[in-house]
mmCIF file of C-alpha atoms and ligand atoms in Angstrom:
data_model
loop_
_atom_site.group_PDB
_atom_site.id
_atom_site.type_symbol
_atom_site.label_atom_id
_atom_site.label_comp_id
_atom_site.label_asym_id
_atom_site.label_seq_id
_atom_site.Cartn_x
_atom_site.Cartn_y
_atom_site.Cartn_z
ATOM 1 C CA UNK A 1 -19.048 120.992 -4.115
ATOM 2 C CA UNK A 2 -20.066 122.018 -7.711
ATOM 3 C CA UNK A 3 -22.008 119.811 -10.295
ATOM 4 C CA UNK A 4 -20.000 117.292 -11.991
ATOM 5 C CA UNK A 5 -17.064 116.919 -9.309
ATOM 6 C CA UNK A 6 -17.381 113.497 -7.754
ATOM 7 C CA UNK A 7 -16.679 112.770 -4.152
ATOM 8 C CA UNK A 8 -13.500 110.823 -2.784
ATOM 9 C CA UNK A 9 -13.580 107.099 -1.636
ATOM 10 C CA UNK A 10 -11.682 107.089 1.608
ATOM 11 C CA UNK A 11 -11.002 103.638 3.532
ATOM 12 C CA UNK A 12 -9.851 102.986 7.145
ATOM 13 C CA UNK A 13 -7.941 99.626 7.436
ATOM 14 C CA UNK A 14 -6.207 98.030 10.303
ATOM 15 C CA UNK A 15 -6.171 95.344 12.971
ATOM 16 C CA UNK A 16 -9.040 94.983 15.397
ATOM 17 C CA UNK A 17 -9.179 97.974 17.922
ATOM 18 C CA UNK A 18 -6.906 100.100 15.799
ATOM 19 C CA UNK A 19 -9.069 103.229 16.075
ATOM 20 C CA UNK A 20 -10.728 102.964 12.746
ATOM 21 C CA UNK A 21 -14.120 103.823 13.834
ATOM 22 C CA UNK A 22 -12.934 106.428 16.031
ATOM 23 C CA UNK A 23 -11.085 108.190 13.256
ATOM 24 C CA UNK A 24 -13.686 107.618 10.467
ATOM 25 C CA UNK A 25 -16.088 109.301 12.658
ATOM 26 C CA UNK A 26 -13.953 112.129 13.400
ATOM 27 C CA UNK A 27 -13.001 112.612 9.796
ATOM 28 C CA UNK A 28 -16.723 112.750 8.976
ATOM 29 C CA UNK A 29 -17.405 115.317 11.538
ATOM 30 C CA UNK A 30 -14.571 117.364 10.036
ATOM 31 C CA UNK A 31 -15.314 117.281 6.527
ATOM 32 C CA UNK A 32 -18.992 118.170 7.191
ATOM 33 C CA UNK A 33 -17.832 121.103 9.336
ATOM 34 C CA UNK A 34 -16.286 122.405 5.952
ATOM 35 C CA UNK A 35 -19.696 122.252 4.332
ATOM 36 C CA UNK A 36 -18.726 118.961 2.507
ATOM 37 C CA UNK A 37 -21.162 116.241 1.456
ATOM 38 C CA UNK A 38 -19.892 113.207 3.225
ATOM 39 C CA UNK A 39 -21.265 109.901 4.643
ATOM 40 C CA UNK A 40 -19.912 107.145 6.795
ATOM 41 C CA UNK A 41 -19.963 103.368 5.686
ATOM 42 C CA UNK A 42 -18.641 100.245 7.100
ATOM 43 C CA UNK A 43 -18.126 96.880 6.325
ATOM 44 C CA UNK A 44 -19.142 94.325 7.105
ATOM 45 C CA UNK A 45 -22.517 96.154 6.505
ATOM 46 C CA UNK A 46 -24.518 94.025 9.013
ATOM 47 C CA UNK A 47 -28.013 94.897 8.065
ATOM 48 C CA UNK A 48 -28.624 92.884 4.696
ATOM 49 C CA UNK A 49 -29.305 89.402 4.868
ATOM 50 C CA UNK A 50 -25.679 88.333 3.969
ATOM 51 C CA UNK A 51 -24.716 91.051 6.765
ATOM 52 C CA UNK A 52 -26.803 89.127 9.161
ATOM 53 C CA UNK A 53 -24.958 85.875 8.350
ATOM 54 C CA UNK A 54 -21.578 87.496 8.814
ATOM 55 C CA UNK A 55 -22.613 88.885 12.184
ATOM 56 C CA UNK A 56 -23.889 85.531 13.289
ATOM 57 C CA UNK A 57 -20.455 84.039 12.206
ATOM 58 C CA UNK A 58 -18.461 87.122 13.915
ATOM 59 C CA UNK A 59 -20.172 86.567 17.191
ATOM 60 C CA UNK A 60 -19.428 82.842 17.026
ATOM 61 C CA UNK A 61 -23.173 81.961 16.761
ATOM 62 C CA UNK A 62 -22.612 80.241 13.336
ATOM 63 C CA UNK A 63 -19.652 78.273 11.740
ATOM 64 C CA UNK A 64 -18.715 78.437 8.125
ATOM 65 C CA UNK A 65 -16.006 77.008 5.904
ATOM 66 C CA UNK A 66 -13.354 79.797 5.675
ATOM 67 C CA UNK A 67 -13.920 80.092 1.946
ATOM 68 C CA UNK A 68 -17.548 80.597 2.216
ATOM 69 C CA UNK A 69 -17.327 83.211 4.811
ATOM 70 C CA UNK A 70 -14.553 85.068 2.734
ATOM 71 C CA UNK A 71 -17.007 85.096 -0.202
ATOM 72 C CA UNK A 72 -19.873 86.528 1.886
ATOM 73 C CA UNK A 73 -17.429 89.226 2.996
ATOM 74 C CA UNK A 74 -16.892 90.210 -0.463
ATOM 75 C CA UNK A 75 -20.511 89.809 -1.746
ATOM 76 C CA UNK A 76 -21.469 92.232 1.115
ATOM 77 C CA UNK A 77 -19.218 94.824 -0.621
ATOM 78 C CA UNK A 78 -20.450 93.927 -4.086
ATOM 79 C CA UNK A 79 -24.309 94.202 -3.009
ATOM 80 C CA UNK A 80 -23.524 98.052 -2.032
ATOM 81 C CA UNK A 81 -21.159 99.030 -5.094
ATOM 82 C CA UNK A 82 -24.034 100.495 -7.099
ATOM 83 C CA UNK A 83 -25.123 102.730 -4.128
ATOM 84 C CA UNK A 84 -21.454 103.711 -3.585
ATOM 85 C CA UNK A 85 -20.574 104.504 -7.100
ATOM 86 C CA UNK A 86 -23.961 106.729 -7.465
ATOM 87 C CA UNK A 87 -23.011 108.647 -4.230
ATOM 88 C CA UNK A 88 -19.570 109.235 -5.213
ATOM 89 C CA UNK A 89 -20.777 110.576 -8.724
ATOM 90 C CA UNK A 90 -23.204 112.887 -6.950
ATOM 91 C CA UNK A 91 -20.379 114.576 -5.312
ATOM 92 C CA UNK A 92 -20.563 112.799 -1.680
ATOM 93 C CA UNK A 93 -17.255 111.697 -0.173
ATOM 94 C CA UNK A 94 -17.508 108.136 1.329
ATOM 95 C CA UNK A 95 -15.629 107.326 4.630
ATOM 96 C CA UNK A 96 -15.562 103.738 4.943
ATOM 97 C CA UNK A 97 -14.685 101.677 8.053
ATOM 98 C CA UNK A 98 -12.990 98.459 6.651
ATOM 99 C CA UNK A 99 -12.935 97.263 2.774
ATOM 100 C CA UNK A 100 -11.439 94.531 0.645
ATOM 101 C CA UNK A 101 -7.925 94.938 2.274
ATOM 102 C CA UNK A 102 -9.629 93.319 5.461
ATOM 103 C CA UNK A 103 -11.283 90.739 3.355
ATOM 104 C CA UNK A 104 -7.998 89.703 2.105
ATOM 105 C CA UNK A 105 -5.914 89.994 5.406
ATOM 106 C CA UNK A 106 -8.298 88.264 7.659
ATOM 107 C CA UNK A 107 -8.804 85.181 5.172
ATOM 108 C CA UNK A 108 -4.984 84.845 4.234
ATOM 109 C CA UNK A 109 -3.990 85.214 7.931
ATOM 110 C CA UNK A 110 -6.141 81.881 8.061
ATOM 111 C CA UNK A 111 -3.866 80.272 5.514
ATOM 112 C CA UNK A 112 -6.026 80.997 2.312
ATOM 113 C CA UNK A 113 -3.975 81.657 -0.672
ATOM 114 C CA UNK A 114 -3.512 85.753 -1.219
ATOM 115 C CA UNK A 115 -4.326 85.590 -5.061
ATOM 116 C CA UNK A 116 -7.579 83.529 -4.461
ATOM 117 C CA UNK A 117 -8.497 86.046 -1.685
ATOM 118 C CA UNK A 118 -7.995 88.877 -3.843
ATOM 119 C CA UNK A 119 -9.851 87.589 -6.828
ATOM 120 C CA UNK A 120 -13.590 88.255 -5.808
ATOM 121 C CA UNK A 121 -12.371 91.946 -4.938
ATOM 122 C CA UNK A 122 -11.284 92.577 -8.629
ATOM 123 C CA UNK A 123 -13.801 95.081 -10.234
ATOM 124 C CA UNK A 124 -14.901 96.744 -6.744
ATOM 125 C CA UNK A 125 -14.289 100.676 -6.940
ATOM 126 C CA UNK A 126 -10.859 101.365 -6.092
ATOM 127 C CA UNK A 127 -10.318 103.763 -2.905
ATOM 128 C CA UNK A 128 -8.702 107.199 -3.757
ATOM 129 C CA UNK A 129 -6.830 106.943 -0.247
ATOM 130 C CA UNK A 130 -6.448 104.063 2.477
ATOM 131 C CA UNK A 131 -5.600 105.143 5.958
ATOM 132 C CA UNK A 132 -3.576 102.056 7.416
ATOM 133 C CA UNK A 133 -3.789 102.421 11.193
ATOM 134 C CA UNK A 134 -0.865 100.232 12.126
ATOM 135 C CA UNK A 135 0.291 99.482 15.725
ATOM 136 C CA UNK A 136 3.987 99.105 16.332
ATOM 137 C CA UNK A 137 3.419 95.761 18.187
ATOM 138 C CA UNK A 138 0.756 93.059 17.748
ATOM 139 C CA UNK A 139 -0.310 93.339 21.438
ATOM 140 C CA UNK A 140 -0.330 97.119 21.556
ATOM 141 C CA UNK A 141 -4.051 96.962 20.987
ATOM 142 C CA UNK A 142 -5.291 94.212 22.986
ATOM 143 C CA UNK A 143 -5.674 96.334 26.107
ATOM 144 C CA UNK A 144 -8.277 98.742 24.389
ATOM 145 C CA UNK A 145 -11.902 98.407 25.075
ATOM 146 C CA UNK A 146 -13.965 95.381 24.591
ATOM 147 C CA UNK A 147 -10.913 93.167 23.103
ATOM 148 C CA UNK A 148 -11.299 89.690 22.927
ATOM 149 C CA UNK A 149 -15.298 89.516 22.265
ATOM 150 C CA UNK A 150 -15.294 88.770 18.680
ATOM 151 C CA UNK A 151 -13.931 85.808 16.755
ATOM 152 C CA UNK A 152 -10.880 87.222 15.424
ATOM 153 C CA UNK A 153 -9.590 89.303 18.336
ATOM 154 C CA UNK A 154 -6.757 87.180 19.561
ATOM 155 C CA UNK A 155 -3.135 88.534 19.872
ATOM 156 C CA UNK A 156 -1.503 85.904 17.441
ATOM 157 C CA UNK A 157 -4.068 86.154 14.834
ATOM 158 C CA UNK A 158 -3.851 89.691 14.875
ATOM 159 C CA UNK A 159 -0.153 89.559 14.266
ATOM 160 C CA UNK A 160 -0.681 87.643 11.175
ATOM 161 C CA UNK A 161 -3.555 89.837 9.874
ATOM 162 C CA UNK A 162 -0.911 92.843 10.256
ATOM 163 C CA UNK A 163 1.500 91.118 8.241
ATOM 164 C CA UNK A 164 -0.839 90.876 5.347
ATOM 165 C CA UNK A 165 -1.778 94.492 5.600
ATOM 166 C CA UNK A 166 2.044 95.517 5.829
ATOM 167 C CA UNK A 167 2.383 93.561 2.740
ATOM 168 C CA UNK A 168 -0.331 95.249 0.704
ATOM 169 C CA UNK A 169 0.511 98.382 2.112
ATOM 170 C CA UNK A 170 4.121 98.159 0.395
ATOM 171 C CA UNK A 171 2.519 97.279 -2.831
ATOM 172 C CA UNK A 172 -0.131 99.862 -3.044
ATOM 173 C CA UNK A 173 1.984 102.404 -1.466
ATOM 174 C CA UNK A 174 0.562 105.101 -4.149
ATOM 175 C CA UNK A 175 -2.630 105.446 -2.324
ATOM 176 C CA UNK A 176 -2.029 104.013 1.040
ATOM 177 C CA UNK A 177 -1.184 106.136 4.067
ATOM 178 C CA UNK A 178 0.517 104.305 6.909
ATOM 179 C CA UNK A 179 -0.182 105.978 10.390
ATOM 180 C CA UNK A 180 1.167 105.037 13.777
ATOM 181 C CA UNK A 181 -2.159 103.853 15.428
ATOM 182 C CA UNK A 182 -0.441 104.182 18.913
ATOM 183 C CA UNK A 183 -0.493 107.940 18.654
ATOM 184 C CA UNK A 184 -3.188 110.183 20.624
ATOM 185 C CA UNK A 185 -6.642 110.262 19.023
ATOM 186 C CA UNK A 186 -6.274 114.136 18.180
ATOM 187 C CA UNK A 187 -2.560 113.533 16.611
ATOM 188 C CA UNK A 188 -3.947 110.933 14.441
ATOM 189 C CA UNK A 189 -6.803 112.996 13.292
ATOM 190 C CA UNK A 190 -4.837 116.013 12.435
ATOM 191 C CA UNK A 191 -2.830 113.783 10.091
ATOM 192 C CA UNK A 192 -5.867 112.151 8.688
ATOM 193 C CA UNK A 193 -7.745 115.316 8.019
ATOM 194 C CA UNK A 194 -4.657 117.157 6.450
ATOM 195 C CA UNK A 195 -4.056 114.299 4.025
ATOM 196 C CA UNK A 196 -7.914 114.227 3.270
ATOM 197 C CA UNK A 197 -8.244 117.907 2.720
ATOM 198 C CA UNK A 198 -5.517 117.660 0.146
ATOM 199 C CA UNK A 199 -6.918 114.701 -1.503
ATOM 200 C CA UNK A 200 -10.724 115.842 -2.267
ATOM 201 C CA UNK A 201 -9.886 118.758 -4.807
ATOM 202 C CA UNK A 202 -7.404 116.411 -6.606
ATOM 203 C CA UNK A 203 -9.847 113.536 -7.282
ATOM 204 C CA UNK A 204 -12.989 115.728 -7.759
ATOM 205 C CA UNK A 205 -12.404 115.391 -11.812
ATOM 206 C CA UNK A 206 -10.427 112.217 -11.917
ATOM 207 C CA UNK A 207 -12.654 108.928 -13.192
ATOM 208 C CA UNK A 208 -13.161 106.304 -10.620
ATOM 209 C CA UNK A 209 -10.981 103.441 -10.953
ATOM 210 C CA UNK A 210 -11.261 99.731 -10.173
ATOM 211 C CA UNK A 211 -9.495 97.185 -7.932
HETATM 212 N N1 T5A B 1 -13.542 91.331 8.394
HETATM 213 C C1 T5A B 1 -14.058 92.368 8.199
HETATM 214 C C2 T5A B 1 -12.934 90.295 7.782
HETATM 215 O O1 T5A B 1 -12.726 89.171 8.209
HETATM 216 N N2 T5A B 1 -13.285 90.390 6.462
HETATM 217 C C3 T5A B 1 -14.010 91.615 5.875
HETATM 218 O O2 T5A B 1 -14.020 91.724 4.644
HETATM 219 C C4 T5A B 1 -14.028 92.741 6.571
HETATM 220 C C5 T5A B 1 -14.893 93.846 6.069
HETATM 221 C C6 T5A B 1 -15.434 92.936 12.169
HETATM 222 C C7 T5A B 1 -14.502 91.737 11.859
HETATM 223 O O3 T5A B 1 -14.582 91.262 10.532
HETATM 224 C C8 T5A B 1 -13.481 91.233 9.926
HETATM 225 C C9 T5A B 1 -12.570 91.929 10.765
HETATM 226 C C10 T5A B 1 -12.988 92.224 12.018
HETATM 227 O O4 T5A B 1 -12.370 91.405 12.936
HETATM 228 P P1 T5A B 1 -15.510 95.452 12.442
HETATM 229 O O5 T5A B 1 -16.931 95.600 12.440
HETATM 230 O O6 T5A B 1 -14.940 96.557 11.637
HETATM 231 O O7 T5A B 1 -15.056 94.174 11.924
HETATM 232 O O8 T5A B 1 -14.870 95.300 13.831
HETATM 233 P P2 T5A B 1 -15.213 96.422 15.117
HETATM 234 O O9 T5A B 1 -15.193 95.447 16.325
HETATM 235 O O10 T5A B 1 -16.492 97.272 14.543
HETATM 236 O O11 T5A B 1 -14.074 97.386 15.076
HETATM 237 P P3 T5A B 1 -12.599 97.283 15.519
HETATM 238 O O12 T5A B 1 -12.595 96.038 16.594
HETATM 239 O O13 T5A B 1 -11.718 96.818 14.439
HETATM 240 O O14 T5A B 1 -12.273 98.709 16.159
HETATM 241 P P4 T5A B 1 -11.813 100.136 15.622
HETATM 242 O O15 T5A B 1 -13.151 100.527 14.838
HETATM 243 O O16 T5A B 1 -10.456 99.693 14.926
HETATM 244 O O17 T5A B 1 -11.450 100.908 16.831
HETATM 245 P P5 T5A B 1 -12.420 101.741 17.691
HETATM 246 O O18 T5A B 1 -12.165 103.151 17.051
HETATM 247 O O19 T5A B 1 -13.752 101.148 17.812
HETATM 248 O O20 T5A B 1 -11.491 101.827 19.037
HETATM 249 C C11 T5A B 1 -11.295 100.583 19.972
HETATM 250 C C12 T5A B 1 -11.227 101.266 21.300
HETATM 251 O O21 T5A B 1 -9.857 101.909 21.299
HETATM 252 C C13 T5A B 1 -9.978 103.267 21.747
HETATM 253 C C14 T5A B 1 -11.355 103.566 21.480
HETATM 254 O O22 T5A B 1 -12.001 104.180 22.546
HETATM 255 C C15 T5A B 1 -12.313 102.324 21.801
HETATM 256 O O23 T5A B 1 -12.175 101.758 23.233
HETATM 257 N N3 T5A B 1 -9.158 104.156 21.025
HETATM 258 C C16 T5A B 1 -7.867 104.739 21.387
HETATM 259 N N4 T5A B 1 -7.076 104.557 22.701
HETATM 260 C C17 T5A B 1 -6.003 105.046 22.738
HETATM 261 N N5 T5A B 1 -5.474 105.850 21.466
HETATM 262 C C18 T5A B 1 -6.049 105.585 20.247
HETATM 263 N N6 T5A B 1 -5.495 106.689 19.413
HETATM 264 C C19 T5A B 1 -7.421 105.152 20.245
HETATM 265 N N7 T5A B 1 -8.116 105.264 19.296
HETATM 266 C C20 T5A B 1 -9.397 104.520 19.668
HETATM 267 NA NA1 NA B 2 -14.751 99.472 14.078
#
């Protein structure tokens, strides 16, 4: 990519086991094979001190009030924003497994107010594209590998999370791409790769927006 052209911020969102990690890895590999500068990231980023608290919460070894863990997930994104911005400006495309929308969806599904949940996300970098891997029914993903080991992996709760993602998807339709998560890995990847390849040259000269 030539100097002065920025990379794209591409997010994968969806319920637990919807295939985000699988698809983000395939997209990274695909874009690299085209000679592009691309990096994978994921939130929560569990290696920082905040990330370690989040990890102990998710693995059920630590309990925290809903509001507190919500703000920690948000802080975990904020602590990486300078680095993300710099990489985008250097021309690197970032493929990110979960972002602010997971933050809002999981907390709102617990009963916290939607606008309250969204407030700490304001000012974070706005994605150029969100791939929303949506399962046709809440229990479609429950038989996928290792479902049920972490805190939120319960069918009824995932159904509520999906409803919040659906609401955000209809509001943010201009850059959200809803894809059927029950398709094969290869079919999904073909759709994702096609959209991403069209997107990259389009955003290269656009300013980076904020949420
Ligand atoms: N969270 C996260 C918040 O509450 N607030 C926040 O702000 C954030 C960022 C951890 C939890 O944190 C919550 C949400 C989560 O509950 P995580 O680390 O992203 O978030 O969760 P993981 O457990 O790593 O990942 P997921 O469970 O979400 O799984 P993925 O990445 O969606 O799915 P993937 O690709 O690992 O695939 C799961 C299984 O399905 C198979 C795979 O081989 C694998 O076995 N599979 C398919 N099978 C059939 N057809 C397909 N198309 C398939 N694609 C994958
Ligand atoms: Na994942």
